[in-house]
Coordinates of N, CA and C in Angstrom, one line a residue:
M970 N 8.2 -21.0 9.5 CA 7.8 -19.6 9.5 C 6.5 -19.5 8.6
R971 N 5.5 -18.8 9.0 CA 4.3 -18.7 8.3 C 4.3 -17.7 7.1
P972 N 3.9 -18.1 6.0 CA 3.7 -17.2 4.9 C 2.4 -16.4 5.1
V973 N 2.3 -15.2 4.4 CA 1.1 -14.4 4.5 C 0.6 -14.1 3.1
Y974 N -0.7 -14.2 3.0 CA -1.4 -13.8 1.7 C -1.9 -12.4 1.9
I975 N -1.6 -11.5 0.9 CA -2.1 -10.2 0.9 C -2.5 -9.9 -0.6
A976 N -3.4 -8.9 -0.7 CA -3.8 -8.4 -2.0 C -2.7 -7.5 -2.6
T977 N -2.7 -7.4 -3.9 CA -1.8 -6.4 -4.5 C -2.4 -5.0 -4.2
A978 N -1.5 -4.0 -4.1 CA -2.0 -2.7 -3.6 C -1.2 -1.6 -4.3
Y979 N -1.8 -0.5 -4.6 CA -1.2 0.7 -5.1 C -0.7 1.5 -3.9
L980 N 0.6 1.5 -3.7 CA 1.2 2.2 -2.6 C 0.4 1.9 -1.3
G981 N 0.4 0.6 -1.0 CA -0.5 0.1 0.0 C -0.3 0.8 1.4
P982 N -1.2 0.5 2.3 CA -1.2 1.2 3.6 C -0.1 0.7 4.5
I983 N 0.2 1.4 5.5 CA 1.3 1.0 6.5 C 1.0 -0.4 7.0
Q984 N -0.2 -0.8 7.3 CA -0.6 -2.1 7.7 C 0.0 -3.2 6.8
Q985 N -0.1 -3.0 5.5 CA 0.3 -4.0 4.6 C 1.8 -4.2 4.6
Y986 N 2.6 -3.1 4.8 CA 4.0 -3.2 4.8 C 4.5 -3.8 6.2
C987 N 3.7 -3.6 7.2 CA 4.0 -4.3 8.5 C 3.9 -5.8 8.3
K988 N 3.0 -6.3 7.5 CA 2.9 -7.7 7.2 C 4.2 -8.2 6.4
M989 N 4.6 -7.3 5.5 CA 5.8 -7.7 4.7 C 7.0 -7.8 5.6
L990 N 7.0 -7.0 6.6 CA 8.2 -7.0 7.6 C 8.0 -8.2 8.5
Q991 N 6.8 -8.5 8.9 CA 6.5 -9.6 9.9 C 6.7 -11.0 9.4
Y992 N 6.3 -11.2 8.1 CA 6.3 -12.6 7.6 C 7.4 -12.8 6.6
P993 N 8.1 -13.9 6.6 CA 9.3 -14.1 5.8 C 8.9 -14.3 4.3
E994 N 7.7 -14.8 4.0 CA 7.3 -15.0 2.7 C 5.9 -14.4 2.4
V995 N 5.8 -13.5 1.4 CA 4.6 -12.8 1.1 C 4.1 -13.3 -0.2
R996 N 2.9 -13.7 -0.2 CA 2.2 -14.2 -1.4 C 1.2 -13.2 -1.9
I997 N 1.5 -12.5 -3.0 CA 0.6 -11.5 -3.5 C -0.5 -12.1 -4.4
E998 N -1.7 -11.9 -4.0 CA -2.8 -12.6 -4.6 C -3.1 -11.9 -5.9
T999 N -2.9 -12.6 -7.0 CA -3.3 -12.0 -8.3 C -4.2 -13.0 -9.1
A1000 N -4.5 -14.1 -8.5 CA -5.4 -15.1 -9.2 C -6.8 -15.0 -8.8
E1001 N -7.1 -14.1 -7.9 CA -8.5 -13.8 -7.5 C -9.3 -13.1 -8.6
N1002 N -10.6 -13.2 -8.5 CA -11.4 -12.3 -9.3 C -11.3 -10.9 -8.7
Y1003 N -11.1 -9.9 -9.6 CA -10.8 -8.5 -9.2 C -11.9 -8.0 -8.4
V1004 N -11.6 -7.3 -7.3 CA -12.5 -6.6 -6.4 C -12.4 -5.1 -6.5
K1005 N -13.5 -4.4 -6.7 CA -13.5 -3.0 -6.8 C -13.4 -2.3 -5.4
Q1006 N -13.1 -1.0 -5.4 CA -13.1 -0.2 -4.2 C -12.2 -0.7 -3.0
T1007 N -11.0 -1.1 -3.4 CA -10.1 -1.6 -2.4 C -8.7 -0.9 -2.7
Y1008 N -7.7 -1.3 -1.9 CA -6.4 -0.8 -2.1 C -5.7 -1.3 -3.3
R1009 N -6.4 -2.2 -4.0 CA -5.7 -2.8 -5.2 C -5.4 -1.7 -6.3
N1010 N -6.3 -0.7 -6.3 CA -6.0 0.4 -7.3 C -6.1 1.8 -6.7
R1011 N -6.0 1.9 -5.3 CA -6.1 3.2 -4.7 C -5.2 3.2 -3.5
C1012 N -4.8 4.5 -3.2 CA -4.1 4.7 -1.9 C -4.7 6.0 -1.3
V1013 N -4.4 6.1 0.0 CA -4.9 7.3 0.7 C -3.8 8.0 1.3
I1014 N -3.7 9.3 1.0 CA -2.6 10.2 1.5 C -3.2 11.3 2.3
A1015 N -2.3 12.0 3.0 CA -2.8 13.2 3.9 C -2.6 14.5 3.1
A1016 N -3.7 15.0 2.6 CA -3.6 16.3 1.9 C -4.0 17.4 2.8
A1017 N -3.9 18.6 2.4 CA -4.1 19.8 3.3 C -5.5 19.8 3.9
N1018 N -6.5 19.3 3.2 CA -7.8 19.3 3.7 C -8.3 18.0 4.3
G1019 N -7.4 17.0 4.5 CA -7.7 15.8 5.1 C -7.3 14.6 4.2
P1020 N -7.7 13.4 4.6 CA -7.4 12.2 3.8 C -7.9 12.3 2.3
L1021 N -7.0 12.0 1.4 CA -7.3 12.0 0.0 C -7.1 10.7 -0.7
S1022 N -8.1 10.2 -1.3 CA -8.0 8.9 -2.0 C -7.6 9.1 -3.5
L1023 N -6.5 8.4 -3.9 CA -6.1 8.5 -5.3 C -6.3 7.1 -5.9
S1024 N -7.1 7.1 -7.0 CA -7.5 5.9 -7.6 C -7.0 5.8 -9.0
I1025 N -6.4 4.6 -9.4 CA -6.0 4.4 -10.7 C -7.2 3.8 -11.5
P1026 N -7.5 4.5 -12.6 CA -8.6 4.0 -13.5 C -8.2 2.7 -14.2
I1027 N -9.1 1.8 -14.2 CA -8.9 0.5 -14.9 C -9.8 0.3 -16.1
V1028 N -9.3 -0.5 -17.0 CA -10.1 -0.9 -18.2 C -11.2 -1.9 -17.8
K1029 N -12.4 -1.5 -18.0 CA -13.5 -2.4 -17.6 C -13.3 -3.8 -18.3
P1030 N -13.3 -4.9 -17.6 CA -13.1 -6.2 -18.2 C -14.3 -6.6 -19.1
D1031 N -14.0 -7.4 -20.0 CA -15.1 -7.9 -21.0 C -16.1 -8.8 -20.3
T1032 N -15.6 -9.5 -19.2 CA -16.5 -10.4 -18.5 C -16.7 -10.0 -17.1
L1033 N -17.7 -10.5 -16.4 CA -18.0 -10.1 -15.1 C -16.9 -10.5 -14.1
K1034 N -16.3 -11.6 -14.4 CA -15.2 -12.1 -13.5 C -13.9 -12.0 -14.3
C1035 N -12.9 -11.3 -13.7 CA -11.6 -11.1 -14.4 C -10.5 -11.2 -13.3
Q1036 N -9.5 -12.1 -13.5 CA -8.5 -12.2 -12.5 C -7.7 -10.9 -12.4
T1037 N -7.3 -10.6 -11.2 CA -6.5 -9.4 -10.9 C -5.3 -9.2 -11.8
K1038 N -4.6 -10.3 -12.1 CA -3.4 -10.3 -12.9 C -3.7 -9.8 -14.3
D1039 N -5.0 -9.9 -14.7 CA -5.4 -9.5 -16.1 C -6.0 -8.1 -16.2
I1040 N -6.1 -7.4 -15.0 CA -6.7 -6.1 -15.0 C -5.7 -5.1 -15.6
R1041 N -6.2 -4.3 -16.6 CA -5.4 -3.3 -17.3 C -5.6 -1.9 -16.8
I1042 N -4.6 -1.1 -16.8 CA -4.7 0.3 -16.4 C -5.2 1.1 -17.6
S1043 N -6.1 2.0 -17.3 CA -6.7 2.9 -18.3 C -5.9 4.2 -18.3
D1044 N -5.9 4.9 -19.4 CA -5.2 6.2 -19.5 C -6.2 7.3 -19.3
H1045 N -7.4 6.9 -18.9 CA -8.5 7.9 -18.7 C -8.2 9.0 -17.7
G1046 N -8.5 10.2 -18.0 CA -8.4 11.3 -17.1 C -7.0 11.8 -16.7
N1047 N -6.0 11.4 -17.5 CA -4.6 11.9 -17.2 C -4.3 11.6 -15.8
W1048 N -4.5 10.4 -15.3 CA -4.4 10.2 -13.9 C -3.0 10.2 -13.4
R1049 N -2.0 9.9 -14.2 CA -0.6 9.9 -13.8 C -0.2 11.3 -13.4
H1050 N -0.5 12.3 -14.2 CA -0.2 13.7 -13.9 C -1.0 14.1 -12.6
L1051 N -2.2 13.8 -12.5 CA -3.0 14.2 -11.4 C -2.5 13.6 -10.1
H1052 N -2.1 12.3 -10.1 CA -1.6 11.7 -8.9 C -0.3 12.3 -8.5
W1053 N 0.6 12.5 -9.4 CA 1.9 13.0 -9.1 C 1.7 14.5 -8.6
S1054 N 0.8 15.2 -9.2 CA 0.6 16.6 -8.7 C 0.0 16.6 -7.3
A1055 N -0.8 15.6 -7.0 CA -1.4 15.5 -5.6 C -0.3 15.1 -4.6
L1056 N 0.6 14.2 -5.0 CA 1.7 13.9 -4.1 C 2.6 15.0 -3.9
V1057 N 2.9 15.8 -4.9 CA 3.8 17.0 -4.8 C 3.1 18.0 -3.8
S1058 N 1.8 18.2 -4.1 CA 1.1 19.2 -3.3 C 1.1 18.8 -1.8
A1059 N 0.9 17.5 -1.6 CA 0.7 17.0 -0.2 C 2.0 17.0 0.6
Y1060 N 3.1 16.6 -0.2 CA 4.4 16.3 0.5 C 5.6 17.1 0.2
N1061 N 5.4 18.1 -0.7 CA 6.6 18.9 -1.0 C 7.3 19.6 0.1
M1062 N 6.6 19.7 1.2 CA 7.1 20.3 2.4 C 7.5 19.3 3.5
S1063 N 7.4 18.0 3.1 CA 7.8 17.0 4.1 C 9.3 16.8 4.1
P1064 N 9.8 16.3 5.2 CA 11.3 16.3 5.3 C 12.0 15.5 4.2
F1065 N 11.4 14.5 3.7 CA 12.2 13.6 2.8 C 11.6 13.5 1.4
F1066 N 10.7 14.4 1.0 CA 10.1 14.4 -0.3 C 11.2 14.5 -1.4
E1067 N 12.1 15.5 -1.3 CA 13.1 15.8 -2.3 C 14.1 14.6 -2.4
Y1068 N 14.2 13.9 -1.2 CA 15.2 12.8 -1.2 C 14.7 11.6 -2.0
Y1069 N 13.4 11.4 -2.0 CA 12.8 10.2 -2.7 C 12.1 10.5 -4.0
A1070 N 11.8 11.8 -4.3 CA 11.0 12.1 -5.5 C 11.5 11.6 -6.8
D1071 N 12.8 11.6 -7.0 CA 13.4 11.2 -8.2 C 13.2 9.7 -8.4
D1072 N 13.1 8.9 -7.3 CA 12.9 7.5 -7.4 C 11.4 7.2 -7.8
L1073 N 10.5 8.0 -7.4 CA 9.1 7.7 -7.6 C 8.6 8.3 -8.9
A1074 N 9.1 9.5 -9.3 CA 8.6 10.2 -10.5 C 8.4 9.3 -11.7
P1075 N 9.4 8.4 -12.0 CA 9.3 7.6 -13.2 C 8.1 6.8 -13.3
F1076 N 7.5 6.4 -12.2 CA 6.3 5.6 -12.2 C 5.1 6.4 -12.7
Y1077 N 5.2 7.7 -12.7 CA 4.1 8.5 -13.2 C 4.4 9.1 -14.6
E1078 N 5.5 8.6 -15.2 CA 5.8 9.0 -16.5 C 5.7 7.8 -17.5
K1079 N 6.1 6.6 -17.0 CA 6.0 5.4 -17.8 C 4.6 4.8 -17.8
K1080 N 4.2 4.3 -19.0 CA 2.9 3.6 -19.0 C 3.0 2.1 -18.8
Y1081 N 2.3 1.6 -17.8 CA 2.2 0.2 -17.5 C 0.9 -0.3 -18.1
E1082 N 0.9 -1.5 -18.6 CA -0.3 -2.1 -19.2 C -1.2 -2.7 -18.1
F1083 N -0.5 -3.4 -17.2 CA -1.2 -4.2 -16.1 C -1.1 -3.6 -14.8
L1084 N -2.2 -3.5 -14.0 CA -2.1 -2.9 -12.7 C -1.2 -3.7 -11.7
A1085 N -1.2 -5.1 -11.8 CA -0.4 -5.9 -10.9 C 1.1 -5.6 -11.2
D1086 N 1.5 -5.4 -12.4 CA 2.9 -5.1 -12.7 C 3.3 -3.8 -12.1
F1087 N 2.4 -2.8 -12.3 CA 2.7 -1.4 -11.8 C 2.9 -1.5 -10.3
N1088 N 1.9 -2.1 -9.6 CA 1.9 -2.2 -8.1 C 3.1 -3.0 -7.6
E1089 N 3.5 -4.0 -8.3 CA 4.6 -4.9 -7.9 C 5.9 -4.1 -8.0
E1090 N 6.2 -3.5 -9.1 CA 7.4 -2.7 -9.3 C 7.5 -1.6 -8.3
L1091 N 6.4 -0.9 -8.0 CA 6.4 0.2 -7.1 C 6.6 -0.4 -5.7
C1092 N 6.0 -1.5 -5.4 CA 6.3 -2.2 -4.0 C 7.7 -2.5 -3.8
H1093 N 8.4 -3.1 -4.9 CA 9.8 -3.4 -4.7 C 10.6 -2.2 -4.5
L1094 N 10.3 -1.1 -5.1 CA 11.0 0.2 -4.9 C 10.8 0.6 -3.4
V1095 N 9.6 0.7 -3.0 CA 9.3 1.1 -1.6 C 10.1 0.2 -0.6
C1096 N 10.0 -1.1 -0.8 CA 10.7 -2.0 0.1 C 12.2 -1.7 0.2
S1097 N 12.8 -1.4 -1.0 CA 14.2 -1.1 -1.0 C 14.5 0.2 -0.3
L1098 N 13.6 1.2 -0.5 CA 13.9 2.5 0.2 C 13.7 2.4 1.7
I1099 N 12.8 1.6 2.1 CA 12.6 1.4 3.6 C 13.7 0.5 4.1
D1100 N 14.3 -0.4 3.3 CA 15.3 -1.4 3.7 C 14.6 -2.6 4.4
I1101 N 13.6 -3.1 3.7 CA 13.0 -4.4 4.1 C 13.2 -5.3 2.9
Q1102 N 13.3 -6.6 3.2 CA 13.6 -7.5 2.1 C 12.6 -8.7 2.1
P1103 N 11.4 -8.5 1.9 CA 10.4 -9.6 1.9 C 10.6 -10.5 0.7
T1104 N 10.3 -11.7 0.8 CA 10.3 -12.6 -0.4 C 8.9 -12.5 -1.0
L1105 N 8.7 -11.8 -2.1 CA 7.4 -11.6 -2.7 C 7.2 -12.6 -3.8
K1106 N 6.1 -13.3 -3.8 CA 5.7 -14.3 -4.8 C 4.2 -14.1 -5.2
R1107 N 4.0 -14.1 -6.5 CA 2.6 -14.0 -7.0 C 1.9 -15.4 -6.9
T1108 N 0.7 -15.4 -6.6 CA -0.1 -16.6 -6.6 C -0.4 -17.0 -8.0
S1109 N -0.5 -18.3 -8.3 CA -0.8 -18.8 -9.6 C -2.2 -19.3 -9.7
E1110 N -2.8 -19.6 -8.5 CA -4.2 -20.0 -8.4 C -4.7 -19.5 -7.1
Y1111 N -6.1 -19.4 -7.0 CA -6.7 -18.8 -5.8 C -6.9 -19.9 -4.8
K1112 N -6.3 -19.7 -3.6 CA -6.4 -20.7 -2.6 C -7.5 -20.3 -1.6
T1113 N -8.5 -21.2 -1.3 CA -9.5 -20.9 -0.4 C -9.3 -21.5 1.0
G1114 N -8.6 -22.6 1.0 CA -8.4 -23.3 2.3 C -7.1 -22.9 3.0
I1115 N -7.1 -21.7 3.6 CA -5.9 -21.2 4.2 C -5.7 -22.0 5.6
T1116 N -4.5 -22.5 5.8 CA -4.3 -23.4 7.0 C -3.8 -22.5 8.1
S1117 N -3.7 -23.2 9.3 CA -3.2 -22.5 10.5 C -1.7 -22.1 10.3
D1118 N -1.1 -22.7 9.4 CA 0.4 -22.4 9.1 C 0.5 -21.2 8.2
E1119 N -0.6 -20.6 7.8 CA -0.6 -19.5 6.9 C -1.4 -18.3 7.5
A1120 N -1.1 -17.1 7.1 CA -1.9 -15.9 7.5 C -2.6 -15.3 6.2
D1121 N -3.8 -14.9 6.4 CA -4.6 -14.4 5.3 C -5.1 -13.0 5.5
F1122 N -4.5 -12.0 4.8 CA -5.0 -10.6 5.0 C -5.5 -10.1 3.7
R1123 N -5.9 -10.9 2.7 CA -6.3 -10.5 1.4 C -7.5 -9.6 1.5
E1124 N -8.4 -9.9 2.4 CA -9.6 -9.0 2.5 C -9.7 -8.2 3.8
R1125 N -8.8 -8.6 4.7 CA -8.8 -7.9 6.0 C -8.1 -6.5 6.0
I1126 N -7.1 -6.3 5.0 CA -6.5 -5.0 4.8 C -7.4 -4.3 3.8
H1127 N -8.3 -3.4 4.2 CA -9.3 -2.9 3.3 C -9.7 -1.5 3.7
P1128 N -9.8 -0.6 2.8 CA -10.1 0.8 3.1 C -11.5 1.0 3.9
K1129 N -12.4 0.1 3.7 CA -13.7 0.2 4.4 C -13.8 -0.7 5.6
K1130 N -12.7 -1.3 6.0 CA -12.8 -2.1 7.3 C -11.9 -1.5 8.3
D1131 N -12.2 -1.6 9.6 CA -11.5 -1.0 10.7 C -10.4 -1.9 11.1
F1132 N -9.1 -1.4 10.9 CA -8.0 -2.3 11.2 C -8.0 -2.7 12.7
R1133 N -8.6 -1.9 13.6 CA -8.6 -2.3 15.0 C -9.3 -3.6 15.3
T1134 N -10.4 -3.9 14.5 CA -11.1 -5.1 14.7 C -10.6 -6.2 13.8
E1135 N -10.1 -5.8 12.6 CA -9.6 -6.8 11.6 C -8.2 -7.4 11.9
D1136 N -7.4 -6.5 12.6 CA -6.0 -6.9 12.8 C -5.5 -6.4 14.2
P1137 N -5.9 -7.1 15.2 CA -5.5 -6.7 16.6 C -4.0 -6.7 16.9
D1138 N -3.2 -7.3 16.0 CA -1.7 -7.2 16.2 C -1.1 -6.0 15.5
F1139 N -1.9 -5.2 14.9 CA -1.4 -4.0 14.2 C -1.7 -2.8 15.1
F1140 N -0.7 -2.1 15.5 CA -0.8 -0.9 16.4 C 0.0 0.3 15.7
P1141 N -0.7 1.0 14.8 CA 0.0 2.1 14.1 C 0.5 3.1 15.0
Q1142 N 1.9 3.3 15.0 CA 2.5 4.2 15.9 C 2.5 5.6 15.3
P1143 N 2.3 6.6 16.1 CA 2.3 8.0 15.7 C 3.7 8.4 15.2
Y1144 N 3.7 9.2 14.2 CA 4.9 9.8 13.6 C 4.6 11.2 13.1
Y1145 N 5.6 12.0 12.8 CA 5.4 13.3 12.3 C 4.6 13.3 10.9
Q1146 N 3.6 14.1 10.8 CA 2.9 14.3 9.5 C 2.8 15.8 9.3
V1147 N 2.9 16.2 8.0 CA 3.0 17.6 7.6 C 1.8 18.4 8.1
F1148 N 0.6 17.9 8.0 CA -0.6 18.6 8.4 C -1.2 18.2 9.8
Q1149 N -0.3 17.6 10.6 CA -0.8 17.1 11.9 C -1.4 18.1 12.8
E1150 N -0.9 19.3 12.8 CA -1.4 20.3 13.7 C -2.9 20.7 13.3
K1151 N -3.1 20.6 12.0 CA -4.5 20.9 11.5 C -5.4 19.7 11.5
L1152 N -4.9 18.6 11.2 CA -5.8 17.4 11.0 C -5.7 16.4 12.1
G1153 N -4.7 16.5 13.0 CA -4.4 15.5 14.0 C -3.7 14.3 13.3
F1154 N -3.2 13.3 14.0 CA -2.5 12.2 13.4 C -3.5 11.3 12.7
L1155 N -3.2 11.0 11.4 CA -4.0 10.1 10.6 C -3.3 8.7 10.5
P1156 N -3.8 7.7 11.1 CA -3.2 6.4 11.1 C -3.4 5.6 9.8
N1157 N -2.5 4.7 9.5 CA -2.6 3.7 8.5 C -2.9 4.3 7.1
L1158 N -2.2 5.4 6.8 CA -2.3 6.0 5.4 C -1.4 5.2 4.5
S1159 N -1.3 5.6 3.3 CA -0.3 4.9 2.3 C 1.1 5.0 2.9
I1160 N 1.8 3.9 2.6 CA 3.2 3.8 3.0 C 4.0 5.1 2.5
I1161 N 3.6 5.7 1.5 CA 4.3 6.9 1.0 C 4.3 8.0 2.0
D1162 N 3.2 8.1 2.7 CA 3.1 9.2 3.8 C 4.2 8.9 4.8
L1163 N 4.4 7.7 5.2 CA 5.4 7.4 6.2 C 6.8 7.7 5.6
L1164 N 7.0 7.3 4.4 CA 8.3 7.4 3.8 C 8.7 8.9 3.6
F1165 N 7.8 9.7 3.1 CA 8.1 11.1 2.9 C 8.3 11.9 4.2
N1166 N 7.6 11.4 5.2 CA 7.7 12.2 6.5 C 8.9 11.7 7.4
M1167 N 9.2 10.4 7.3 CA 10.1 9.8 8.3 C 11.4 9.3 7.7
G1168 N 11.4 9.1 6.3 CA 12.6 8.7 5.7 C 13.2 7.4 6.3
P1169 N 14.5 7.4 6.6 CA 15.1 6.1 7.1 C 14.5 5.6 8.4
E1170 N 13.8 6.4 9.1 CA 13.1 6.0 10.4 C 11.8 5.2 10.1
S1171 N 11.4 5.1 8.8 CA 10.2 4.4 8.5 C 10.3 3.0 9.0
L1172 N 11.4 2.3 8.9 CA 11.6 0.9 9.3 C 11.3 0.8 10.8
L1173 N 11.7 1.7 11.6 CA 11.5 1.7 13.0 C 10.0 1.8 13.3
I1174 N 9.3 2.7 12.6 CA 7.9 2.8 12.8 C 7.1 1.5 12.5
L1175 N 7.5 0.9 11.4 CA 6.9 -0.4 11.0 C 7.2 -1.4 12.1
Q1176 N 8.4 -1.5 12.6 CA 8.7 -2.5 13.7 C 7.9 -2.2 14.9
Q1177 N 7.7 -1.0 15.3 CA 7.0 -0.6 16.5 C 5.5 -0.9 16.3
S1178 N 5.0 -0.7 15.1 CA 3.6 -1.0 14.8 C 3.2 -2.4 14.7
N1179 N 4.2 -3.3 14.6 CA 4.0 -4.7 14.7 C 4.0 -5.3 16.1
S1180 N 4.5 -4.5 17.0 CA 4.6 -5.1 18.4 C 3.3 -5.1 19.0
S1181 N 3.1 -6.1 19.9 CA 1.8 -6.2 20.6 C 1.8 -5.5 21.9
V1182 N 2.8 -4.8 22.3 CA 2.8 -4.1 23.6 C 3.2 -2.6 23.2
H1183 N 2.3 -1.7 23.6 CA 2.5 -0.3 23.3 C 2.1 0.6 24.4
S1184 N 2.7 1.7 24.6 CA 2.3 2.6 25.6 C 1.3 3.6 25.0
N1185 N 1.4 3.8 23.7 CA 0.5 4.8 23.0 C -0.1 4.3 21.7
P1186 N -0.9 3.2 21.8 CA -1.6 2.7 20.6 C -2.6 3.7 20.2
I1187 N -2.9 3.7 18.9 CA -3.9 4.6 18.3 C -5.3 4.1 18.7
T1188 N -6.1 4.9 19.3 CA -7.4 4.5 19.7 C -8.5 5.3 19.0

């Protein structure tokens, strides 16, 4: 069975969790040089006026190159309060917000020093809530020569890249979204959008989004 390499992500997109479901072993890349403007420190949710990007501020490294595992979270801008307020505003009317809110709220109260630690603990929680059990392992060194026995999505799952061309095996299936009548269906948002809207059915949506045969793929 092929392992998959993915980047660490803050409440990563549905595409990333599809990979965790699809591959038996998930290798979280933390030995790379940190890359800005990615899902590593940001997620995208559906707010009342459209997609909203929430970014975790980081402490600027002392050197030009700094491994992801060494990136520290900044307290700048009261971001924890702002992010939680944005999640409440966007999803307090969703079917499952109250069901999961108590599980997620502590992540916006506790201070984490390192971004990778915060992302990893949050990822473990989300996996348990969805009921998927990937084997998650951090990388200890950056591997450039990915073989045919491995899958590499470290840079292919990216907010500025089109999943349709980067990942032809990913077919995001439509599901209920709070602001769908106003905004239309928004594919491949943060996993938290799926969880708050679909609850226990999130797993089914992930399974369907991994299938290569669909009657209603997002175009």
